[in-house]
mmCIF file of C-alpha atoms and ligand atoms in Angstrom:
data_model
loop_
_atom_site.group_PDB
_atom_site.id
_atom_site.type_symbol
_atom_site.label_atom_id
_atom_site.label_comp_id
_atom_site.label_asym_id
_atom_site.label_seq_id
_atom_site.Cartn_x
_atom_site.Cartn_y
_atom_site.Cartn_z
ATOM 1 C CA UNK A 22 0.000 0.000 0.000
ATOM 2 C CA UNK A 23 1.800 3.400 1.326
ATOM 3 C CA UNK A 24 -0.216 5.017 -1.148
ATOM 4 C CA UNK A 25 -2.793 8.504 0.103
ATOM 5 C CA UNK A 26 -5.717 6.839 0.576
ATOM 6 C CA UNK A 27 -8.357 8.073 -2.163
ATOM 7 C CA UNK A 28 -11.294 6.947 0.386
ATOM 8 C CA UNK A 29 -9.634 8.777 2.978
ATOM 9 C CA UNK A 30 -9.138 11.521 0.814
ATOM 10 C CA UNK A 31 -12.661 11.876 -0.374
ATOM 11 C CA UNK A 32 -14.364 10.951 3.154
ATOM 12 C CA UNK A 33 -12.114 12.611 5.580
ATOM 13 C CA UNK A 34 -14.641 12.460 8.343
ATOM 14 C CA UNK A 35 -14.594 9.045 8.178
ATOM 15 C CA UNK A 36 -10.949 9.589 10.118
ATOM 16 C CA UNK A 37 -12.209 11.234 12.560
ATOM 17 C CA UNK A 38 -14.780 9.902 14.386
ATOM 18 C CA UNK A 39 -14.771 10.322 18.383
ATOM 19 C CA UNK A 40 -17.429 10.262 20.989
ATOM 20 C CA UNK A 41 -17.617 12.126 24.502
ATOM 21 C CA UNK A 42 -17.292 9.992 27.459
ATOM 22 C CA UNK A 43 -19.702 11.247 30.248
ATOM 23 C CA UNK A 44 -19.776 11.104 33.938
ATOM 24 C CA UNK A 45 -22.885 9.051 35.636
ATOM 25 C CA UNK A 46 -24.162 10.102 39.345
ATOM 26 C CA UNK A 47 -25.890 7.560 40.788
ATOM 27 C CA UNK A 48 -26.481 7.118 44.469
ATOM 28 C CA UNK A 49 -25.088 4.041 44.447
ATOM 29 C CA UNK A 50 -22.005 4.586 43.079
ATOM 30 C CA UNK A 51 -21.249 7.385 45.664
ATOM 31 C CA UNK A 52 -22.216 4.589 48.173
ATOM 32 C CA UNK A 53 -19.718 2.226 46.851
ATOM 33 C CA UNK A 54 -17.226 5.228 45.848
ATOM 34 C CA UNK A 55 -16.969 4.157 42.230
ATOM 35 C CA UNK A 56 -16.894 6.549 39.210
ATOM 36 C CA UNK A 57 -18.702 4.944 36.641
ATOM 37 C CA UNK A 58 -18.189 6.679 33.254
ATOM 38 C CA UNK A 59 -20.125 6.345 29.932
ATOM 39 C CA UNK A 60 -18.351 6.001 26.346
ATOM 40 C CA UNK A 61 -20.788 7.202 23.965
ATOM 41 C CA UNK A 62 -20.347 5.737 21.133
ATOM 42 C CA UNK A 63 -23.822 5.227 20.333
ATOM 43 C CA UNK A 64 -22.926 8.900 19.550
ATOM 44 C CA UNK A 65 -20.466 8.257 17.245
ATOM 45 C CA UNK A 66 -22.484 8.768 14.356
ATOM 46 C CA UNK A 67 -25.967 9.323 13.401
ATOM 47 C CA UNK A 68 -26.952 6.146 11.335
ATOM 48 C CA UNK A 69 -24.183 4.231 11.592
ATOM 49 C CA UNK A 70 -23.644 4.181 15.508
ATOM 50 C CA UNK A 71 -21.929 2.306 18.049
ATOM 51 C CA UNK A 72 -18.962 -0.350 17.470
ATOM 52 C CA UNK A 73 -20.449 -1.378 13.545
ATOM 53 C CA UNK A 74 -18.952 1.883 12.839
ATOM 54 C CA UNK A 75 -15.850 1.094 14.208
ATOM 55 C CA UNK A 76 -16.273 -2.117 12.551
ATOM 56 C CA UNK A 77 -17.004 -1.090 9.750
ATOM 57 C CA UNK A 78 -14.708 1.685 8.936
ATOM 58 C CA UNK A 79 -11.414 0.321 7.792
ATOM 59 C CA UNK A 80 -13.558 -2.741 5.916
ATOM 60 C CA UNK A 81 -15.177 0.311 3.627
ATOM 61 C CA UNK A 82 -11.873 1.870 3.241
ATOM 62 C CA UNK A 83 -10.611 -1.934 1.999
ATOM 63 C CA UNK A 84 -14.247 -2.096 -0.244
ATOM 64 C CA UNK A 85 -13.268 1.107 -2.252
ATOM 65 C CA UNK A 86 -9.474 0.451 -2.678
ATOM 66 C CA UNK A 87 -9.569 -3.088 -3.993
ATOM 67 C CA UNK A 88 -12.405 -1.469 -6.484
ATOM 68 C CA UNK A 89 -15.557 -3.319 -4.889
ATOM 69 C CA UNK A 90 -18.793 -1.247 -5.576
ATOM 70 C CA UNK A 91 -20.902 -3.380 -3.113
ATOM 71 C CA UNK A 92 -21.267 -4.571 0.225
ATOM 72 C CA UNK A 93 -22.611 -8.063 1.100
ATOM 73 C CA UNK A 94 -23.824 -9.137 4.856
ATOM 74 C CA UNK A 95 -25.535 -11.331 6.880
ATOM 75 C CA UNK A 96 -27.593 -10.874 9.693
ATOM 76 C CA UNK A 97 -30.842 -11.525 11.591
ATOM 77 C CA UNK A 98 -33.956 -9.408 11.071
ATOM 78 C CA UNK A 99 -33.457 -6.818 13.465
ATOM 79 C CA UNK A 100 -29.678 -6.534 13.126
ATOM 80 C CA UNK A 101 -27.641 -3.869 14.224
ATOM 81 C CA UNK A 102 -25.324 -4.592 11.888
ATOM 82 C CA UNK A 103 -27.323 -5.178 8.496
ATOM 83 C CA UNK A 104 -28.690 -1.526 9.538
ATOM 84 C CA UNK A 105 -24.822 -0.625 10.021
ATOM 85 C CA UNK A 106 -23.956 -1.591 6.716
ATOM 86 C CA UNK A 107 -27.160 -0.056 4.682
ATOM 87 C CA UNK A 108 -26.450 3.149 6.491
ATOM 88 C CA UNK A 109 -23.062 2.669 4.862
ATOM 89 C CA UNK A 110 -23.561 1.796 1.510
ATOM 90 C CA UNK A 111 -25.679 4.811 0.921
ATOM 91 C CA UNK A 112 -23.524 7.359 2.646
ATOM 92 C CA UNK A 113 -20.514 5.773 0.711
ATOM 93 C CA UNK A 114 -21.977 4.693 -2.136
ATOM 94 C CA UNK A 115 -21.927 1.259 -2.275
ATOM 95 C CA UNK A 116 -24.889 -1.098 -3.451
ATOM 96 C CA UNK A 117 -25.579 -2.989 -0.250
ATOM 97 C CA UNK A 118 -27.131 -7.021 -0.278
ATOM 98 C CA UNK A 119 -28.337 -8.500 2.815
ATOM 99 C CA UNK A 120 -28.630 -12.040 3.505
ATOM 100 C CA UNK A 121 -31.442 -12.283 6.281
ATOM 101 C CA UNK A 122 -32.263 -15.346 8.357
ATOM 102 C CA UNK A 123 -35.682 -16.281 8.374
ATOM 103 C CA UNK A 124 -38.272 -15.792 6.365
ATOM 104 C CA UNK A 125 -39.586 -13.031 4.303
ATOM 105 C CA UNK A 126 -42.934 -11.449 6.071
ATOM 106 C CA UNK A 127 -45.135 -9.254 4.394
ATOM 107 C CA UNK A 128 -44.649 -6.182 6.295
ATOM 108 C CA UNK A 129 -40.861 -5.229 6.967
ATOM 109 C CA UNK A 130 -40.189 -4.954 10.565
ATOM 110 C CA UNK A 131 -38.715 -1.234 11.225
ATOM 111 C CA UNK A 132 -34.465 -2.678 10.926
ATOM 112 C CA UNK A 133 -35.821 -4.120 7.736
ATOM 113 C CA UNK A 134 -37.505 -0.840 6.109
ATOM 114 C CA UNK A 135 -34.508 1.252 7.509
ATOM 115 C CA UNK A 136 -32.521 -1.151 5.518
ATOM 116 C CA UNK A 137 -34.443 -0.791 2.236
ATOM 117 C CA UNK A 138 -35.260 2.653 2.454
ATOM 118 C CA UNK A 139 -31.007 3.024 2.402
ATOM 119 C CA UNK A 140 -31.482 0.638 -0.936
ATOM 120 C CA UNK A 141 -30.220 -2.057 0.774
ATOM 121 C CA UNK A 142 -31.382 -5.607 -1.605
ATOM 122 C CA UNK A 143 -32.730 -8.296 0.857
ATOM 123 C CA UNK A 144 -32.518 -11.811 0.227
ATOM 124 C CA UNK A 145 -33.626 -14.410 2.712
ATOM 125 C CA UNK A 146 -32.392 -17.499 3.794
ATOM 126 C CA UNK A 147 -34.126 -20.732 6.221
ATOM 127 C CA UNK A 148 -32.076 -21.558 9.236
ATOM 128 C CA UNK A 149 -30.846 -24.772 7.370
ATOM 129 C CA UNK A 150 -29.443 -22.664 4.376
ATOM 130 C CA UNK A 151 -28.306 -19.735 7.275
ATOM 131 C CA UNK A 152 -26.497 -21.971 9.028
ATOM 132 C CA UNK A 153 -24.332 -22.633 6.330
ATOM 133 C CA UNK A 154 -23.664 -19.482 5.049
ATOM 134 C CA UNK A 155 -19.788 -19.668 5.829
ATOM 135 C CA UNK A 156 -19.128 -22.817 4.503
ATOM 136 C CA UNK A 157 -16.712 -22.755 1.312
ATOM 137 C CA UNK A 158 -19.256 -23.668 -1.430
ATOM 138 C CA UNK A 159 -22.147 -21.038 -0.575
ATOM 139 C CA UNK A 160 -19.394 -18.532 -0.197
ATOM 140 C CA UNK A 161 -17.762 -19.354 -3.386
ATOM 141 C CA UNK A 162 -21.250 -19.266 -4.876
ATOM 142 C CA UNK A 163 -21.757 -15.523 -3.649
ATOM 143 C CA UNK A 164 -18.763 -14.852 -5.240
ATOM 144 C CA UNK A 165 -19.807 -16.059 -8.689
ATOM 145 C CA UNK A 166 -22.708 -14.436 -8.586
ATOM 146 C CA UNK A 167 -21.573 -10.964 -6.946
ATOM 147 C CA UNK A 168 -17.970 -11.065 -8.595
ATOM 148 C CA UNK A 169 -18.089 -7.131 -7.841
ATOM 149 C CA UNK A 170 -19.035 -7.526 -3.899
ATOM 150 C CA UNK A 171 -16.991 -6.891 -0.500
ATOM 151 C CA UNK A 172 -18.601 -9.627 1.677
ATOM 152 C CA UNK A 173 -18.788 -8.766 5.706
ATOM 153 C CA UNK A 174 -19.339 -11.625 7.911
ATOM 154 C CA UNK A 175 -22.345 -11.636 10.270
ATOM 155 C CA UNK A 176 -21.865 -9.355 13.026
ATOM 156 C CA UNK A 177 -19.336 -7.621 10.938
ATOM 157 C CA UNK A 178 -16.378 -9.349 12.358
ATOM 158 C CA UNK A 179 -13.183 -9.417 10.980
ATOM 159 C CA UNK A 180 -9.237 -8.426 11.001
ATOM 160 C CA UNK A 181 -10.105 -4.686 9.964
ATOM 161 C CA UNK A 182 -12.950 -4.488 12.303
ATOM 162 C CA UNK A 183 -10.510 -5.047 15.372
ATOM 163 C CA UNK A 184 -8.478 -2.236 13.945
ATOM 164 C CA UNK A 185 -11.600 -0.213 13.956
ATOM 165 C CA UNK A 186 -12.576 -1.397 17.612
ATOM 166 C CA UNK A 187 -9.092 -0.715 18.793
ATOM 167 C CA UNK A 188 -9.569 3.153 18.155
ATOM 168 C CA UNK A 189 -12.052 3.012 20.931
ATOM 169 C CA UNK A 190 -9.133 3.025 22.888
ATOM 170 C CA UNK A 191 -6.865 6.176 22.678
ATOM 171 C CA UNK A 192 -10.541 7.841 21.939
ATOM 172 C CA UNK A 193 -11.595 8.059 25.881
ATOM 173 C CA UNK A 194 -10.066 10.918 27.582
ATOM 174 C CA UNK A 195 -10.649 10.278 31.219
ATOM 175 C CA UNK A 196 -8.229 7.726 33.640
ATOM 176 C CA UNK A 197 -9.603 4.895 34.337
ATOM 177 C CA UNK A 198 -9.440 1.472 35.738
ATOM 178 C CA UNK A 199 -11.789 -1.510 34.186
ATOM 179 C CA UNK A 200 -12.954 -0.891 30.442
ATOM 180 C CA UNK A 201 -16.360 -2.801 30.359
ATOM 181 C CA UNK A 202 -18.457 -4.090 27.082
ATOM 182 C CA UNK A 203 -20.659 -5.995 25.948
ATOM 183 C CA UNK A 204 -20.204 -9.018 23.712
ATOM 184 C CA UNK A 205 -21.970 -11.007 20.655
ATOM 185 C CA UNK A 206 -19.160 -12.097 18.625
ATOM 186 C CA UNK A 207 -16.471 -10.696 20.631
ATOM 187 C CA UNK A 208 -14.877 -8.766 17.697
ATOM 188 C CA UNK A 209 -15.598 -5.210 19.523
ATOM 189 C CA UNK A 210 -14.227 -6.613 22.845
ATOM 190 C CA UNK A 211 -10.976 -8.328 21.211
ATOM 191 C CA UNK A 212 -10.353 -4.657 19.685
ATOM 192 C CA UNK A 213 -10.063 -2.963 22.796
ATOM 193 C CA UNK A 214 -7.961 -6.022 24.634
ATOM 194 C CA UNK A 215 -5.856 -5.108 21.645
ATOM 195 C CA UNK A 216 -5.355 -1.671 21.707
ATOM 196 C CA UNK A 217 -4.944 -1.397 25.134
ATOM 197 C CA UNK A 218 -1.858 -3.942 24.983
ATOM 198 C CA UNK A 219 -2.201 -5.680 27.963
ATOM 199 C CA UNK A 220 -2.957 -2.209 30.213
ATOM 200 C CA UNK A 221 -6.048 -1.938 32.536
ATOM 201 C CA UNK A 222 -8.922 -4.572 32.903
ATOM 202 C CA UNK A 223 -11.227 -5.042 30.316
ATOM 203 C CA UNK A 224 -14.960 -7.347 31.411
ATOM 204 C CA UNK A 225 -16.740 -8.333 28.720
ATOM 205 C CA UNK A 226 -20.167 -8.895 28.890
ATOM 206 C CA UNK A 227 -21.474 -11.834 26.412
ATOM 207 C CA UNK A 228 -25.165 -11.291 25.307
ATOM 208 C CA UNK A 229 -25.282 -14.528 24.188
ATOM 209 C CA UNK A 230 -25.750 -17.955 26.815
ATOM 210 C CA UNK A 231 -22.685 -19.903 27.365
ATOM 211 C CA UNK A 232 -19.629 -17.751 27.008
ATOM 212 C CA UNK A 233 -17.005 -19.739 26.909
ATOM 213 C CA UNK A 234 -17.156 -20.921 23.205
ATOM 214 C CA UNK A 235 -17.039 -16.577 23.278
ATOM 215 C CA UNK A 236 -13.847 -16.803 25.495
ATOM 216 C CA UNK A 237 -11.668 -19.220 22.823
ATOM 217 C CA UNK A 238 -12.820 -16.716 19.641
ATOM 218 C CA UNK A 239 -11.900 -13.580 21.058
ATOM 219 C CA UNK A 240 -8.259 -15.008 22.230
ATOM 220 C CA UNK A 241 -8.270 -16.355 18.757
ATOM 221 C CA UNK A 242 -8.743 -12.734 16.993
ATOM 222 C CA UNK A 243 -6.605 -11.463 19.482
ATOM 223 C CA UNK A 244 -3.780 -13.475 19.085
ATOM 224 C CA UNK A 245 -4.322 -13.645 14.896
ATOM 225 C CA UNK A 246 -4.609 -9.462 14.949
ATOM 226 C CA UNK A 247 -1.618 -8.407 17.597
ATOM 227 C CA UNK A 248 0.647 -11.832 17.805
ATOM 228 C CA UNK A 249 0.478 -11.532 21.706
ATOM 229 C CA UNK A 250 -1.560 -13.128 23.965
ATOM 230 C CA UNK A 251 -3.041 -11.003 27.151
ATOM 231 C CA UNK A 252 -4.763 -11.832 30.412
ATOM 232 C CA UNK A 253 -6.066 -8.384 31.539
ATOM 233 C CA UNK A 254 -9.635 -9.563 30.566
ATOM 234 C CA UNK A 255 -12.282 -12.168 32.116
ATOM 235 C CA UNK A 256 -16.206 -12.745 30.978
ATOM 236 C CA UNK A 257 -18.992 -12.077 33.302
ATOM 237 C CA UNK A 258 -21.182 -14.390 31.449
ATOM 238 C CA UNK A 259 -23.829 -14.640 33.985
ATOM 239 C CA UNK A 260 -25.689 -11.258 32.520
ATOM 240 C CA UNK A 261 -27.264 -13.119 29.498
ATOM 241 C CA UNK A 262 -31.064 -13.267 30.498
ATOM 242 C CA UNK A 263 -31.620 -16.383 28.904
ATOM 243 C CA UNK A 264 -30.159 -16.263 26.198
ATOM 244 C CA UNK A 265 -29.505 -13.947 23.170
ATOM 245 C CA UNK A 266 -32.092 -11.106 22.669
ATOM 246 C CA UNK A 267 -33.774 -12.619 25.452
ATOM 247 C CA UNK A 268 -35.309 -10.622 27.830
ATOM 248 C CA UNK A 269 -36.667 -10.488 31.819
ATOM 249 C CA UNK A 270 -38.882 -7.922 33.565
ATOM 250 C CA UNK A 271 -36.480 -6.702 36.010
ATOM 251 C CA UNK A 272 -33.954 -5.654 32.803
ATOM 252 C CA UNK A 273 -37.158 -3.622 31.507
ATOM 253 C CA UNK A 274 -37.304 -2.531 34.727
ATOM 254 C CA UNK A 275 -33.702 -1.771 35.106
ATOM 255 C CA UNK A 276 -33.673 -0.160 31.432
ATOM 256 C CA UNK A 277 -36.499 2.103 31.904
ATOM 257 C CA UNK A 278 -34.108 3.244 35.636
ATOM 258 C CA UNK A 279 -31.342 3.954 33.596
ATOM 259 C CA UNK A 280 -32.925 6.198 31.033
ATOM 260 C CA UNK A 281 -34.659 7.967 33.848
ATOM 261 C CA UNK A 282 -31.669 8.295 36.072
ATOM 262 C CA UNK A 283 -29.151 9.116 33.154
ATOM 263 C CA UNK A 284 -31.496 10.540 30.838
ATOM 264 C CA UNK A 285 -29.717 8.184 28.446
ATOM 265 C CA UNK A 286 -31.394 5.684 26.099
ATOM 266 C CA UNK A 287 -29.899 1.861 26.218
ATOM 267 C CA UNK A 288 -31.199 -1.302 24.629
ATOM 268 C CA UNK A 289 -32.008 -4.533 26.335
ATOM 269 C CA UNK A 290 -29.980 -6.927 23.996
ATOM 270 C CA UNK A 291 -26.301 -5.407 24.782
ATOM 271 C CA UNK A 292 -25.673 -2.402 26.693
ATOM 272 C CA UNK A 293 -28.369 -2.754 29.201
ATOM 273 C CA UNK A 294 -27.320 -6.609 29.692
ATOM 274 C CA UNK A 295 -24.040 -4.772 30.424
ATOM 275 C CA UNK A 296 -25.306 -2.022 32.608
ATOM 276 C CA UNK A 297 -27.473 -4.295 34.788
ATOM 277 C CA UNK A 298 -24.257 -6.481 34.654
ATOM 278 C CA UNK A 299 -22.212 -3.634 36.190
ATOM 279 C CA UNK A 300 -24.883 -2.248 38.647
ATOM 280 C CA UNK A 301 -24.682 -5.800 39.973
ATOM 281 C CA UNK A 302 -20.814 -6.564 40.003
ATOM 282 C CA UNK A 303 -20.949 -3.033 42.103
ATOM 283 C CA UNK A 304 -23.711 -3.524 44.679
ATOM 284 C CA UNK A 305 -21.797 -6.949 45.604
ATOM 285 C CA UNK A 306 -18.602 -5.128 45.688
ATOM 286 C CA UNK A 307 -16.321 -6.495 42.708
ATOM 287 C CA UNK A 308 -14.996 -3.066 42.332
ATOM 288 C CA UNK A 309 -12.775 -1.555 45.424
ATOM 289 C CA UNK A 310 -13.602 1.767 46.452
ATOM 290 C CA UNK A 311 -11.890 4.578 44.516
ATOM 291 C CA UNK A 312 -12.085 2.586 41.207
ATOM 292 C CA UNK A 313 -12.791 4.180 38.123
ATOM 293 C CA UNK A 314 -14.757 2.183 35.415
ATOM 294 C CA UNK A 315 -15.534 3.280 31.747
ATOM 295 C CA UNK A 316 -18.769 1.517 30.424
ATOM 296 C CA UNK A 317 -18.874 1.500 26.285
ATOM 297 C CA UNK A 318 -22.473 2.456 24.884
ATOM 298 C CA UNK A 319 -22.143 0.128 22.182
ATOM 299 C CA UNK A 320 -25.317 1.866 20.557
ATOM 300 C CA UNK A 321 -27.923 -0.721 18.849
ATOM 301 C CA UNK A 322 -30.526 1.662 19.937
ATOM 302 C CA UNK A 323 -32.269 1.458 16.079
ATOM 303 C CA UNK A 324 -33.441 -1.528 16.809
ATOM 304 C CA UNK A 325 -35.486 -0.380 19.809
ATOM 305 C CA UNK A 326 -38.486 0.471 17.856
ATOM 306 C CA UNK A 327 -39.169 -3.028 16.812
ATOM 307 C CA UNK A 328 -38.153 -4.590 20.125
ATOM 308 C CA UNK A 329 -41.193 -2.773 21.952
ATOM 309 C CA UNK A 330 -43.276 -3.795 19.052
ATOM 310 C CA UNK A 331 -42.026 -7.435 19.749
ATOM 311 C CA UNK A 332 -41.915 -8.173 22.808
ATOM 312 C CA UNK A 333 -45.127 -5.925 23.973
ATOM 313 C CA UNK A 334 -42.438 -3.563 26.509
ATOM 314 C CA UNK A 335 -42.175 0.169 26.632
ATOM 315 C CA UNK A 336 -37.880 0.448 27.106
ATOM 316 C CA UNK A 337 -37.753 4.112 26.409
HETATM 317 C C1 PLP B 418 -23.271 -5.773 17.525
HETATM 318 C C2 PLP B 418 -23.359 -5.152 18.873
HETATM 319 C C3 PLP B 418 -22.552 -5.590 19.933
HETATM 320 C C4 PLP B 418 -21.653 -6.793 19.829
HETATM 321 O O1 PLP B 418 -20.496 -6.525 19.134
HETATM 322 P P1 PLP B 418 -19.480 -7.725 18.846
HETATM 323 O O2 PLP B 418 -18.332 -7.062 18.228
HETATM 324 O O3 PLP B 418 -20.176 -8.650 17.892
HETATM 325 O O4 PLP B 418 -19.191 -8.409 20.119
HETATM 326 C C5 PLP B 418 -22.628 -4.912 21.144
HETATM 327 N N1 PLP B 418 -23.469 -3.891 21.307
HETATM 328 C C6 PLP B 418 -24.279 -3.457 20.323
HETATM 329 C C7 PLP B 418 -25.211 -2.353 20.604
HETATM 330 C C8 PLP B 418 -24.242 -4.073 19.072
HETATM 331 O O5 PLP B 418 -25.055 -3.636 18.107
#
């Protein structure tokens, strides 16, 4: 490479993105005397927020230079990340195709619409065929038949998402002693174990049931991404609620404190699984008095429209 990027060139905002990190007073912290701090990076941008646009940002930069005019994903129906990537594709101007799992229903839920409405092409695929969306021959199918498309795995990822995800990092401007985030593939969490380089303690918080599958990818994108290995960082996989976008009335309940408290708006899938996850760790005293924790608004908050609608709960 060592050639001026042309994408950076024509996008410079793309270089710098950087979100406030914000102070939160809450009676039990003072009780405890913990500062808990909030990362805001669902403020990062305004339709591609949170960690996909970390995730995203050096993958788009790799899109345009190797001369790819579209973006292929995968993703569930209410994915932050298919959302991510339509939000993308028309800002940048890439054609955007979305593999969805499921099946197709007549009315688009609201990730689905924001996704079209961006121009984002939806194809669906039964769990059999989903499941086997990374296996060599579908892939190499894709390929054939989108010769011209930059695919993104599910979740977004990859080698250049870590990269992304390891700007966090140098990004939050207050000292601090635990970095905390939540967790679905793990690629957001193995970019800040990586660009903090074995300094502070990172918890991750998987959203998903049974972590520890979690535990042996994220030292494995770790380890591929920096060459070292680090042990600053444990799992507090007890925060899952069941399961992945599973849910329990006293996270609703715990949500709808939050935004009242903080007067800041979290979803019940990752951050608030976090949040609740922190709230928790402090009341039973993980955290020494005097420590200072940072807490990374991951965003996801587009989805929260057709989670009430769901699952019959008000969460704002
Ligand atoms: C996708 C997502 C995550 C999980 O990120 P991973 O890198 O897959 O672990 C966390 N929080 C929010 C809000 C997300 O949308």
């Amino acid at each position: 490479m060592g050639v001026p990027s042309l994408f950076l060139f024509y996008y410079p905002n793309i270089m710098k993105a950087s979100a406030p990190v914000q102070l939160l007073q809450d009676p039990l912290f003072a009780t405890k005397g913990v500062q808990v701090y909030l990362k805001r990076e669902d403020l990062l941008h305004p339709t591609i927020p949170g960690n996909k646009w970390r995730k995203l940002k050096y993958n788009l930069q790799a899109a345009r230079e190797s001369g790819k005019n579209t973006l292929l994903t995968f993703g569930g129906a209410y994915s932050n990340h298919i959302a991510a990537v339509a939000a993308a594709g028309r800002e940048f101007n890439f054609r955007t195709i979305g593999y969805i799992r499921g099946e197709a229903h007549l009315t688009l839920n609201p990730t689905l619409t924001f996704a079209t409405n961006c121009g984002m092409q939806l194809h669906y695929l039964d769990r059999e065929a989903y499941r086997l969306k990374n296996t060599p021959f579908f892939l190499e199918k894709l390929r054939h038949e989108y010769p011209e498309a930059y695919l993104l795995p599910e979740g977004g990822t990859n080698l250049l998402a870590l990269k992304g995800c390891a700007e966090i990092v140098p990004d939050i401007t207050v000292a601090y002693d635990y970095l905390l985030c939540a967790a679905g593939t793990g690629g957001t969490l193995a970019g800040i174990i990586a660009g903090l380089a074995g300094e502070k303690q990172v918890i991750g918080f998987p959203a998903l049931k049974g972590g520890a599958f979690l535990k042996e990818d994220i030292v494995h994108l770790v380890t591929h991404y920096t060459g070292q290995t680090y042990d600053n960082w444990e799992l507090q996989t007890q925060y899952h609620f069941g399961g992945y976008a599973k849910i329990k009335p006293e996270l609703v309940a715990f949500i709808q404190y939050f935004r009242q408290q903080h007067q800041v708006p979290i979803e019940p899938i990752y951050t608030g699984k976090m949040l609740y996850g922190l709230y928790d760790l402090i009341r039973n005293d993980y955290f020494k008095p005097n420590t200072a924790i940072v807490a990374i608004h991951t965003g996801g908050l587009q989805g929260l429209a057709g989670l009430e609608e769901r699952l019959g709960v008000r969460l704002t």
